[in-house]
Amino acid sequence: MAEASLTASIFSEFNEYLTNDQDVREEIRVAVRAMEQTAREVMTTLEGIHQSAGLKEAPALCQKARKLLETTRSQFAELQKKVPADQYYRFHDHWRFVSQRLSFLAALIVYLEAERLVTREEVAHLMGVSVRKEDGFHLDLEDFLQGLLQLASELSRLAINSVTAGEYDRPVRISNFIQELNTGFRLLNLKNDSLRKRFDGLKYDIKKVEEVVYDISIRGLKPASAGGGEGGDEPPTSSTGAE
Amino acid sequence: MVRPDRGHRDDGKSFKGPAKRSQSGDSWPASQKMRKGVKPAVDENSEVVKTFRIFQSELDAKHDKHERLVKLSRDVTIESKRTIFLLHRISGEEDKESLIKEAQGKIQDIQASRLQRIARELEGEDPFLFHRAVSPGLQEYIEAVLFLCYAAERRLMGLGEVRGQLEFRVPIEEGEDSKTKDSSKPEGEAAPDDAIEQGSLPKEPPSATLHRTLALYVSPLDYVLGVADFTGELMRMCINSVGVGDLETPFELVAFMRELYDSFQLLGNQPGREFVRKLSVMRQSVSKVENACYMLRVRGSEIPKHMLLDAISSLPDSAQTDFDT
């Protein structure tokens, strides 16, 4: 019967491990839920830019969104406490979605403010996490890239709505921006995973924006200042987009 | 993929010509299949391109490491399977010892070469980041080790012991034996690629000690899944032993397997989907062995020994299942 007790102890140990694991996951889930709530609030705030008067208020909306986004710093700190050191990737699935979402929101805010691509450092800073894996809790590169791809779909929507709101130069700038993003993404050797799948959708966003640019240019709606050909290499004007 | 003509023409006009010629040569991997050649002219000095170059090297480094690990893991799987086959050849006390010796040698080979290389690749990494690459090999290895331990000592090897075997003492200094050179080379190659991730990772100072411990992490779940596979081997062992006329081993095995099965059932379905699948396979093995024992009890005295195996394998429940996946 010595065997029996040995086997039993092996499995009771494993059972204990499982129980602990479940507890940790439960706590992580609670922390992530709070972050998802914040992300939704920021999203709702930024939705305002699609309103016909919204683009003029973009700076104000961004400021508000930035404020809201700041709460994620403490929420990430909270989450970080719950994830055992060196086990980031064991539980990564729990916050993968929300960190993609937050990357997207940060990128959108930065785009609306300065019409440029957010850097990974900025996003990590906004969330109060590190960029490098070695420092423990960090922003995963693939999550960040997913966030950028979400930005592209949001901007293709914005291109359409800005035309409706009577802003005819914005789609051209968005087109330039997305083209640049596309160039960047095509430098990457993606594996056949979710990031690749999302990237495959980028061309439809590009196409949508190109069509908008086409529509306004054949009708002579495009302001002369906005540059030459569709998606041409004219540098984007660095206005805040409030005019 | 079908795009309306209009969009197509637009793109073609503005970008196709110059951009394609200047950039397609070096920067676009063949795998990216944007067939239309829409390449906006963004030069290498642009901030975005610079940033994505960094991302590119980081992702490539990660994927390369993943590939190396998958390859090592596959080799571990193959070698472990061979060890298991070797152990199945044990047919009596006479050849037992020599076969077990041989199997031990094989296991040590796997540990020293492949598993140590895996451990090196994973050093300083989050073990769960590459878990999916190494997990199949590890499980198969655990299965082999457990089977070896059971064949030799008739007991279940614990997780602690399995882990203990996967701790390597590696020399820190430039060793003169080929093993050190061999395994330090891939690291040297990886270093420039991983510059961003590993550049400032503090390696243990070379002067501190002559040896340091390098441990390959085995997750408890991998261990338990390895145990589940191991019961499949026990079932085969049982049927084999009947084949050679050993009428005691099956009863010993059935008791042991029941015990394992009971413990597994206690865990329920918490450990995940893979576990549940293995549990149902395990159930089949157990009932197969139980049926064999039943047959031995009931008819063992009347059937000649050489016919017993046929009788057992013709039992209704003896559907072949795949235990090695």
Coordinates of C-alpha atoms in Angstrom, one line a residue:
Chain A
M1 CA 0.0 0.0 0.0
A2 CA 3.0 2.2 0.0
E3 CA 2.4 2.8 -3.6
A4 CA -1.1 4.0 -3.0
S5 CA -0.1 6.7 -0.6
L6 CA 2.6 7.9 -3.0
T7 CA 0.2 8.2 -5.9
A8 CA -2.3 9.8 -3.7
S9 CA 0.1 12.4 -2.5
I10 CA 1.3 13.2 -6.0
F11 CA -2.3 13.9 -7.1
S12 CA -3.3 15.8 -4.0
E13 CA -0.3 18.0 -4.7
F14 CA -1.6 18.5 -8.2
N15 CA -5.0 19.2 -6.9
E16 CA -3.7 21.9 -4.7
Y17 CA -1.8 23.4 -7.6
L18 CA -5.1 23.5 -9.6
T19 CA -6.9 25.1 -6.8
N20 CA -4.3 27.8 -6.4
D21 CA -4.3 28.3 -10.1
Q22 CA -8.1 28.8 -10.2
D23 CA -7.8 31.4 -7.4
V24 CA -5.2 33.4 -9.2
R25 CA -7.3 33.3 -12.4
E26 CA -10.3 34.5 -10.5
E27 CA -8.5 37.5 -9.1
I28 CA -7.1 38.3 -12.5
R29 CA -10.5 38.1 -14.0
V30 CA -11.8 40.7 -11.5
A31 CA -8.9 43.0 -12.2
V32 CA -9.3 42.7 -16.0
R33 CA -13.0 43.4 -15.8
A34 CA -12.3 46.8 -14.2
M35 CA -9.9 47.5 -17.0
E36 CA -12.5 46.6 -19.6
Q37 CA -14.9 48.9 -18.0
T38 CA -12.4 51.8 -18.3
A39 CA -11.7 50.9 -21.9
R40 CA -15.4 51.1 -22.7
E41 CA -15.7 54.5 -21.1
V42 CA -12.8 55.8 -23.1
M43 CA -14.2 54.3 -26.3
T44 CA -17.6 56.0 -25.6
T45 CA -15.9 59.3 -25.1
L46 CA -14.0 59.0 -28.3
E47 CA -17.1 57.9 -30.2
G48 CA -17.9 61.6 -30.2
I49 CA -15.5 62.3 -33.1
H50 CA -17.9 60.6 -35.5
Q51 CA -20.7 63.1 -34.7
S52 CA -21.0 65.8 -37.2
A53 CA -19.8 68.4 -34.8
G54 CA -17.4 66.1 -33.1
L55 CA -14.3 66.6 -35.0
K56 CA -14.0 70.2 -33.9
E57 CA -14.2 69.0 -30.4
A58 CA -11.6 66.4 -30.9
P59 CA -8.9 68.1 -28.7
A60 CA -11.3 68.4 -25.8
L61 CA -12.5 64.8 -26.3
C62 CA -8.9 63.6 -26.4
Q63 CA -8.1 65.4 -23.2
K64 CA -11.1 63.8 -21.5
A65 CA -10.2 60.4 -22.9
R66 CA -6.6 60.8 -21.7
K67 CA -7.8 61.5 -18.2
L68 CA -10.0 58.4 -18.2
L69 CA -7.2 56.3 -19.6
E70 CA -5.0 57.3 -16.7
T71 CA -7.1 55.1 -14.4
T72 CA -5.7 52.1 -16.2
R73 CA -2.3 52.9 -14.7
S74 CA -3.5 52.0 -11.2
Q75 CA -5.6 49.1 -12.6
F76 CA -2.5 47.7 -14.3
A77 CA -0.6 48.0 -11.1
E78 CA -3.4 46.1 -9.4
L79 CA -3.3 43.4 -12.0
Q80 CA 0.4 43.2 -11.8
K81 CA 0.2 42.4 -8.1
K82 CA -2.0 39.4 -8.9
V83 CA 0.1 37.9 -11.5
P84 CA 3.0 35.9 -10.1
A85 CA 6.4 37.0 -11.2
D86 CA 7.7 35.3 -14.4
Q87 CA 4.3 34.0 -15.2
Y88 CA 3.1 36.7 -17.4
Y89 CA 2.5 34.5 -20.4
R90 CA 0.7 31.8 -18.3
F91 CA -2.2 34.2 -17.8
H92 CA -1.7 36.5 -20.7
D93 CA -4.9 35.4 -22.4
H94 CA -6.9 37.1 -19.7
W95 CA -5.8 40.6 -20.5
R96 CA -4.7 40.1 -24.1
F97 CA -8.0 41.6 -25.4
V98 CA -8.0 44.5 -23.1
S99 CA -4.4 45.5 -23.7
Q100 CA -5.1 45.4 -27.4
R101 CA -8.1 47.6 -26.8
L102 CA -6.1 50.0 -24.7
S103 CA -3.3 50.2 -27.3
F104 CA -5.9 51.0 -29.9
L105 CA -7.4 53.8 -27.7
A106 CA -4.0 55.3 -27.0
A107 CA -3.1 55.2 -30.6
L108 CA -6.4 56.8 -31.6
I109 CA -5.9 59.6 -29.1
V110 CA -2.3 60.3 -30.3
Y111 CA -3.5 60.2 -33.8
L112 CA -6.3 62.7 -33.2
E113 CA -4.0 65.0 -31.3
A114 CA -0.9 65.0 -33.5
E115 CA -1.7 62.8 -36.6
R116 CA 1.1 60.5 -36.1
L117 CA 1.7 57.0 -35.1
V118 CA 1.9 56.3 -31.4
T119 CA 5.1 54.6 -30.2
R120 CA 5.1 51.5 -28.1
E121 CA 6.8 53.3 -25.4
E122 CA 4.0 55.9 -25.2
V123 CA 1.4 53.3 -25.0
A124 CA 3.3 51.4 -22.3
H125 CA 3.8 54.7 -20.5
L126 CA 0.1 55.5 -20.6
M127 CA -0.8 52.1 -19.1
G128 CA 2.0 52.3 -16.6
V129 CA 3.7 49.1 -17.8
S130 CA 7.1 48.4 -19.2
V131 CA 8.1 47.9 -22.8
R132 CA 10.6 45.2 -22.2
K133 CA 9.8 41.6 -21.3
E134 CA 12.6 41.5 -18.8
D135 CA 11.0 44.1 -16.6
G136 CA 8.1 41.9 -15.8
F137 CA 4.8 43.3 -16.6
H138 CA 5.0 44.7 -20.1
L139 CA 3.1 45.5 -23.2
D140 CA 3.3 42.5 -25.5
L141 CA 4.4 43.5 -29.0
E142 CA 1.7 41.5 -30.7
D143 CA -1.0 43.1 -28.6
F144 CA 0.4 46.5 -29.5
L145 CA 0.3 45.7 -33.2
Q146 CA -3.2 44.4 -32.9
G147 CA -4.1 47.7 -31.4
L148 CA -2.7 49.5 -34.4
L149 CA -4.7 47.4 -36.8
Q150 CA -7.8 48.3 -34.9
L151 CA -6.8 51.9 -35.3
A152 CA -6.8 51.5 -39.1
S153 CA -10.5 50.3 -39.1
E154 CA -11.5 53.1 -36.8
L155 CA -9.8 55.6 -39.1
S156 CA -11.4 54.3 -42.2
R157 CA -14.7 54.9 -40.5
L158 CA -13.6 58.4 -39.5
A159 CA -12.7 59.1 -43.1
I160 CA -16.3 58.5 -44.2
N161 CA -17.8 60.4 -41.3
S162 CA -15.5 63.4 -41.8
V163 CA -16.7 63.7 -45.3
T164 CA -20.3 63.7 -44.1
A165 CA -19.3 66.4 -41.6
G166 CA -17.9 68.5 -44.5
E167 CA -14.2 68.0 -43.8
Y168 CA -12.8 67.1 -47.2
D169 CA -9.1 67.1 -46.5
R170 CA -9.1 64.7 -43.6
P171 CA -9.6 61.5 -45.7
V172 CA -6.5 62.3 -47.7
R173 CA -4.4 62.6 -44.6
I174 CA -6.0 59.4 -43.2
S175 CA -5.2 57.7 -46.4
N176 CA -1.5 58.7 -46.2
F177 CA -1.4 57.6 -42.6
I178 CA -2.9 54.2 -43.3
Q179 CA -0.7 53.6 -46.3
E180 CA 2.3 54.3 -44.1
L181 CA 1.0 51.9 -41.5
N182 CA 0.5 49.3 -44.2
T183 CA 4.1 49.7 -45.4
G184 CA 5.2 49.2 -41.8
F185 CA 3.1 46.0 -41.4
R186 CA 4.4 44.6 -44.6
L187 CA 7.9 44.7 -43.2
L188 CA 6.9 42.1 -40.7
N189 CA 7.1 38.4 -41.3
L190 CA 3.9 37.3 -39.7
K191 CA 3.1 33.8 -38.8
N192 CA -0.3 32.3 -39.6
D193 CA -1.9 33.5 -36.4
S194 CA -4.5 36.0 -35.2
L195 CA -2.2 38.9 -35.9
R196 CA -1.8 37.8 -39.5
K197 CA -5.5 37.4 -39.9
R198 CA -6.2 40.9 -38.6
F199 CA -3.5 42.3 -40.9
D200 CA -5.2 40.6 -43.8
G201 CA -8.2 42.9 -43.0
L202 CA -6.1 46.0 -43.3
K203 CA -6.4 46.1 -47.0
Y204 CA -10.1 46.5 -46.8
D205 CA -9.7 49.5 -44.6
I206 CA -7.2 50.9 -47.0
K207 CA -9.6 50.3 -49.9
K208 CA -12.4 52.0 -48.1
V209 CA -10.4 55.1 -47.5
E210 CA -9.1 55.1 -51.1
E211 CA -12.7 55.0 -52.3
V212 CA -13.5 58.0 -50.2
V213 CA -10.6 59.9 -51.5
Y214 CA -11.6 59.0 -55.0
D215 CA -15.1 60.1 -54.5
I216 CA -14.2 63.5 -53.2
S217 CA -11.4 64.1 -55.8
I218 CA -13.5 63.3 -58.9
R219 CA -16.1 65.8 -57.6
G220 CA -13.5 68.4 -57.0
L221 CA -14.3 68.5 -53.4
K222 CA -10.7 67.9 -52.3
P223 CA -9.0 71.1 -51.2
A224 CA -6.0 72.0 -53.2
S225 CA -3.9 72.2 -50.0
A226 CA -4.5 68.6 -49.3
G227 CA -2.0 67.4 -51.8
G228 CA -1.8 65.6 -55.1
G229 CA -2.8 62.0 -55.9
E230 CA -4.8 59.7 -53.7
G231 CA -2.6 58.6 -50.9
G232 CA 0.3 60.4 -52.5
D233 CA 3.5 61.1 -50.6
E234 CA 2.6 64.5 -49.5
P235 CA 3.4 64.7 -45.8
P236 CA 0.4 65.0 -43.6
T237 CA -0.3 68.5 -42.3
S238 CA 0.4 68.7 -38.7
S239 CA -2.7 70.6 -37.7
T240 CA -4.7 69.2 -34.8
G241 CA -7.6 68.7 -37.2
A242 CA -9.7 71.2 -35.3
E243 CA -10.2 73.5 -38.3
Chain B
M1 CA -9.8 39.2 -52.6
V2 CA -11.9 40.4 -55.4
R3 CA -11.6 44.1 -55.5
P4 CA -13.7 46.3 -57.7
D5 CA -12.0 47.6 -60.8
R6 CA -12.1 51.2 -59.7
G7 CA -10.0 50.7 -56.6
H8 CA -7.6 48.6 -58.5
R9 CA -7.0 51.2 -61.2
D10 CA -6.5 53.9 -58.7
D11 CA -3.8 52.1 -56.8
G12 CA -2.1 50.9 -59.9
K13 CA -1.7 54.4 -61.3
S14 CA -0.3 56.1 -58.3
F15 CA 2.1 53.5 -56.9
K16 CA 2.7 50.5 -58.9
G17 CA 5.5 51.8 -61.1
P18 CA 8.1 53.5 -59.0
A19 CA 7.4 51.9 -55.7
K20 CA 7.6 48.4 -56.9
R21 CA 10.9 48.8 -58.6
S22 CA 12.6 50.5 -55.8
Q23 CA 11.4 48.5 -52.8
S24 CA 10.2 45.1 -53.7
G25 CA 13.7 43.6 -54.0
D26 CA 14.8 43.8 -50.4
S27 CA 12.0 44.7 -48.1
W28 CA 9.1 42.5 -48.9
P29 CA 9.2 38.9 -48.0
A30 CA 7.9 36.5 -50.6
S31 CA 5.3 35.2 -48.2
Q32 CA 3.4 38.5 -48.1
K33 CA 1.0 38.1 -50.9
M34 CA -0.3 41.5 -51.7
R35 CA -0.5 40.7 -55.4
K36 CA -1.2 44.1 -56.7
G37 CA 2.1 45.6 -55.9
V38 CA 0.6 48.6 -54.2
K39 CA 3.6 49.9 -52.4
P40 CA 3.3 53.4 -51.2
A41 CA 6.6 55.2 -51.4
V42 CA 7.7 55.5 -47.9
D43 CA 11.4 55.7 -47.6
E44 CA 13.6 53.9 -45.1
N45 CA 14.1 57.0 -43.1
S46 CA 10.5 57.4 -42.2
E47 CA 9.9 57.0 -38.5
V48 CA 7.2 54.4 -39.0
V49 CA 9.5 52.2 -41.2
K50 CA 12.2 52.5 -38.6
T51 CA 9.9 51.5 -35.8
F52 CA 8.6 48.6 -37.7
R53 CA 12.1 47.4 -38.6
I54 CA 12.6 47.0 -34.8
F55 CA 9.3 45.2 -34.5
Q56 CA 10.4 43.0 -37.4
S57 CA 13.6 41.9 -35.8
E58 CA 11.9 41.3 -32.5
L59 CA 9.1 39.2 -34.0
D60 CA 11.6 37.3 -36.2
A61 CA 13.8 36.5 -33.2
K62 CA 10.8 35.2 -31.4
H63 CA 9.5 33.1 -34.3
D64 CA 13.0 31.7 -34.9
K65 CA 13.3 30.6 -31.3
H66 CA 9.9 29.1 -31.5
E67 CA 10.9 27.1 -34.6
R68 CA 14.1 25.9 -33.0
L69 CA 12.2 24.8 -30.0
V70 CA 9.5 23.0 -32.0
K71 CA 12.3 21.1 -33.8
L72 CA 14.0 20.1 -30.6
S73 CA 10.7 19.1 -29.1
R74 CA 9.9 16.9 -32.1
D75 CA 13.3 15.2 -31.7
V76 CA 12.6 14.6 -28.1
T77 CA 9.2 13.1 -29.0
I78 CA 10.8 10.7 -31.5
E79 CA 13.6 9.6 -29.2
S80 CA 11.1 9.1 -26.3
K81 CA 8.9 7.0 -28.5
R82 CA 11.8 4.8 -29.4
T83 CA 12.7 4.4 -25.7
I84 CA 9.1 3.3 -25.0
F85 CA 9.2 0.7 -27.8
L86 CA 12.5 -0.5 -26.4
L87 CA 10.9 -1.0 -23.0
H88 CA 8.0 -2.9 -24.5
R89 CA 10.5 -5.5 -25.7
I90 CA 11.0 -6.7 -22.2
S91 CA 9.5 -10.1 -22.1
G92 CA 11.0 -11.7 -18.9
E93 CA 13.5 -11.4 -16.2
E94 CA 16.4 -12.4 -18.4
D95 CA 16.4 -9.5 -20.8
K96 CA 14.9 -7.0 -18.4
E97 CA 18.1 -5.7 -16.9
S98 CA 19.9 -5.1 -20.2
L99 CA 17.0 -3.5 -21.8
I100 CA 16.4 -1.2 -18.9
K101 CA 20.1 -0.3 -19.0
E102 CA 19.8 0.5 -22.6
A103 CA 16.7 2.6 -22.1
Q104 CA 18.4 4.5 -19.3
G105 CA 21.2 5.3 -21.6
K106 CA 18.7 6.6 -24.2
I107 CA 17.0 8.8 -21.7
Q108 CA 20.2 10.2 -20.5
D109 CA 21.1 11.0 -24.1
I110 CA 17.8 12.9 -24.5
Q111 CA 18.4 14.8 -21.4
A112 CA 22.0 15.7 -22.1
S113 CA 21.5 16.8 -25.7
R114 CA 18.0 17.9 -26.6
L115 CA 16.5 18.8 -23.3
Q116 CA 19.5 20.7 -22.2
R117 CA 19.4 22.7 -25.4
I118 CA 15.8 23.4 -24.8
A119 CA 16.6 24.6 -21.3
R120 CA 19.3 26.9 -22.8
E121 CA 16.9 28.3 -25.3
L122 CA 14.4 29.0 -22.6
E123 CA 16.9 30.5 -20.2
G124 CA 15.7 33.9 -19.1
E125 CA 12.4 33.6 -20.9
D126 CA 9.0 33.2 -19.5
P127 CA 8.5 29.4 -19.7
F128 CA 4.9 29.8 -20.7
L129 CA 5.7 32.0 -23.7
F130 CA 7.1 29.0 -25.6
H131 CA 5.1 26.4 -23.8
R132 CA 3.2 25.3 -26.8
A133 CA 6.4 24.6 -28.7
V134 CA 7.9 22.3 -26.2
S135 CA 4.9 20.8 -24.5
P136 CA 4.4 17.8 -26.8
G137 CA 8.0 16.7 -26.5
L138 CA 8.0 17.2 -22.8
Q139 CA 4.9 15.1 -22.3
E140 CA 6.3 12.3 -24.4
Y141 CA 9.5 12.4 -22.5
I142 CA 7.7 12.3 -19.2
E143 CA 5.8 9.3 -20.5
A144 CA 9.0 7.5 -21.3
V145 CA 10.7 8.4 -18.0
L146 CA 7.7 7.2 -16.1
F147 CA 7.5 4.0 -18.0
L148 CA 11.1 3.3 -17.5
C149 CA 10.8 4.0 -13.8
Y150 CA 7.8 1.7 -13.6
A151 CA 9.4 -1.1 -15.6
A152 CA 12.5 -0.9 -13.3
E153 CA 11.0 -0.2 -9.9
R154 CA 7.2 -0.7 -10.2
R155 CA 6.3 2.7 -8.9
L156 CA 5.1 6.1 -10.2
M157 CA 7.8 8.7 -10.4
G158 CA 6.8 12.0 -8.9
L159 CA 7.0 15.4 -10.5
G160 CA 9.8 16.4 -8.2
E161 CA 11.9 13.6 -9.5
V162 CA 11.2 14.4 -13.1
R163 CA 12.2 18.0 -12.5
G164 CA 15.3 16.9 -10.6
Q165 CA 16.5 15.1 -13.7
L166 CA 16.1 18.2 -15.8
E167 CA 18.5 20.3 -13.8
F168 CA 21.7 20.7 -15.6
R169 CA 25.0 21.8 -14.2
V170 CA 26.6 23.7 -17.0
P171 CA 30.1 25.1 -17.0
I172 CA 30.2 28.8 -17.4
E173 CA 33.6 29.2 -18.8
E174 CA 34.4 28.5 -22.4
G175 CA 34.5 24.7 -22.2
E176 CA 36.9 22.5 -24.1
D177 CA 34.4 19.7 -24.7
S178 CA 32.3 19.8 -27.8
K179 CA 29.1 19.8 -25.9
T180 CA 29.6 23.2 -24.4
K181 CA 30.7 24.6 -27.6
D182 CA 27.8 23.1 -29.5
S183 CA 25.1 24.4 -27.2
S184 CA 26.6 27.8 -26.6
K185 CA 26.7 28.5 -30.3
P186 CA 23.0 29.0 -30.9
E187 CA 23.0 31.3 -28.1
G188 CA 25.7 33.3 -29.6
E189 CA 23.8 33.5 -32.8
A190 CA 20.6 34.5 -31.1
A191 CA 22.1 37.3 -29.2
P192 CA 22.3 39.9 -31.9
D193 CA 18.7 39.1 -33.0
D194 CA 17.4 39.3 -29.5
A195 CA 19.3 42.5 -28.8
I196 CA 16.2 44.2 -27.8
E197 CA 14.9 41.5 -25.5
Q198 CA 18.1 40.2 -24.2
G199 CA 20.6 42.9 -24.7
S200 CA 20.7 44.0 -21.1
L201 CA 19.5 40.9 -19.5
P202 CA 22.0 40.3 -16.7
K203 CA 23.6 37.0 -17.3
E204 CA 25.2 35.5 -14.2
P205 CA 28.7 36.8 -13.9
P206 CA 31.1 34.3 -15.4
S207 CA 33.5 34.7 -12.5
A208 CA 31.1 33.7 -9.8
T209 CA 31.2 30.0 -10.0
L210 CA 32.5 27.4 -12.4
H211 CA 29.1 25.8 -12.7
R212 CA 25.6 27.0 -12.6
T213 CA 22.3 25.2 -12.6
L214 CA 20.1 25.4 -15.6
A215 CA 16.7 24.0 -14.9
L216 CA 14.1 23.1 -17.5
Y217 CA 10.7 24.0 -16.1
V218 CA 8.1 21.2 -16.2
S219 CA 4.6 22.4 -15.5
P220 CA 2.5 20.2 -13.3
L221 CA -0.1 20.0 -16.0
D222 CA 2.5 18.6 -18.5
Y223 CA 3.4 16.0 -15.9
V224 CA -0.1 14.9 -15.3
L225 CA -0.8 14.7 -19.0
G226 CA 2.3 12.6 -19.3
V227 CA 1.0 10.3 -16.6
A228 CA -2.2 9.9 -18.6
D229 CA -0.3 8.8 -21.7
F230 CA 1.7 6.5 -19.5
T231 CA -1.3 4.5 -18.6
G232 CA -1.7 3.7 -22.3
E233 CA 1.7 2.1 -22.2
L234 CA 0.7 0.2 -19.1
M235 CA -2.2 -1.3 -21.0
R236 CA 0.1 -2.4 -23.8
M237 CA 2.5 -3.8 -21.3
C238 CA -0.4 -5.8 -19.8
I239 CA -1.5 -7.3 -23.1
N240 CA 2.1 -8.1 -24.0
S241 CA 2.7 -9.8 -20.8
V242 CA -0.3 -12.1 -21.4
G243 CA 1.2 -12.8 -24.7
V244 CA 4.4 -14.2 -23.2
G245 CA 2.5 -16.2 -20.6
D246 CA 3.0 -14.0 -17.6
L247 CA -0.2 -14.3 -15.7
E248 CA 0.7 -12.2 -12.7
T249 CA 1.7 -8.9 -14.2
P250 CA -1.8 -8.1 -15.5
F251 CA -3.2 -8.2 -12.0
E252 CA -0.5 -6.0 -10.7
L253 CA -1.0 -3.6 -13.5
V254 CA -4.8 -3.4 -13.2
A255 CA -4.5 -2.4 -9.5
F256 CA -2.0 0.3 -10.3
M257 CA -4.0 1.6 -13.2
R258 CA -7.2 1.7 -11.2
E259 CA -5.4 3.7 -8.6
L260 CA -4.2 6.2 -11.2
Y261 CA -7.6 6.3 -12.8
D262 CA -9.3 7.0 -9.4
S263 CA -6.9 9.9 -8.8
F264 CA -7.5 11.3 -12.2
Q265 CA -11.3 11.2 -11.7
L266 CA -10.9 13.1 -8.5
L267 CA -9.5 16.0 -10.5
G268 CA -12.6 16.2 -12.5
N269 CA -12.5 18.5 -15.5
Q270 CA -10.6 21.4 -13.9
P271 CA -7.3 20.8 -15.7
G272 CA -8.7 21.6 -19.1
R273 CA -10.0 20.1 -22.3
E274 CA -6.9 18.1 -23.1
F275 CA -7.1 16.4 -19.8
V276 CA -10.7 15.4 -20.2
R277 CA -9.9 13.9 -23.6
K278 CA -7.1 11.9 -22.1
L279 CA -9.2 10.8 -19.2
S280 CA -11.7 9.2 -21.6
V281 CA -8.9 7.4 -23.4
M282 CA -7.6 6.3 -20.1
R283 CA -10.9 4.9 -19.2
Q284 CA -10.8 2.7 -22.2
S285 CA -7.3 1.4 -21.4
V286 CA -8.4 0.6 -17.9
S287 CA -11.4 -1.3 -18.9
K288 CA -9.4 -3.1 -21.5
V289 CA -7.0 -4.3 -18.8
E290 CA -9.8 -5.2 -16.5
N291 CA -11.4 -7.3 -19.2
A292 CA -8.1 -9.0 -19.8
C293 CA -7.9 -9.8 -16.1
Y294 CA -11.4 -11.1 -16.1
M295 CA -10.6 -13.3 -19.0
L296 CA -7.6 -14.6 -17.2
R297 CA -9.5 -15.4 -14.1
V298 CA -12.5 -17.1 -15.8
R299 CA -10.8 -18.9 -18.6
G300 CA -7.2 -18.9 -17.7
S301 CA -7.3 -22.4 -16.4
E302 CA -9.0 -23.9 -19.4
I303 CA -7.5 -22.2 -22.4
P304 CA -4.0 -23.1 -23.4
K305 CA -1.7 -20.2 -22.8
H306 CA -0.9 -19.5 -26.4
M307 CA -4.6 -18.9 -27.2
L308 CA -5.2 -16.5 -24.3
L309 CA -3.9 -13.5 -26.2
D310 CA -6.2 -14.2 -29.1
A311 CA -9.1 -14.5 -26.6
I312 CA -8.3 -11.2 -24.9
S313 CA -7.7 -9.3 -28.1
S314 CA -11.1 -10.4 -29.4
L315 CA -12.9 -8.8 -26.5
P316 CA -15.5 -6.3 -27.6
D317 CA -13.9 -3.4 -25.9
S318 CA -10.5 -3.7 -27.6
A319 CA -11.0 -1.0 -30.2
Q320 CA -7.6 0.5 -31.1
T321 CA -7.2 4.0 -29.9
D322 CA -4.5 6.5 -30.4
F323 CA -2.6 6.9 -27.1
D324 CA 0.3 8.8 -28.3
T325 CA -1.3 12.0 -29.3

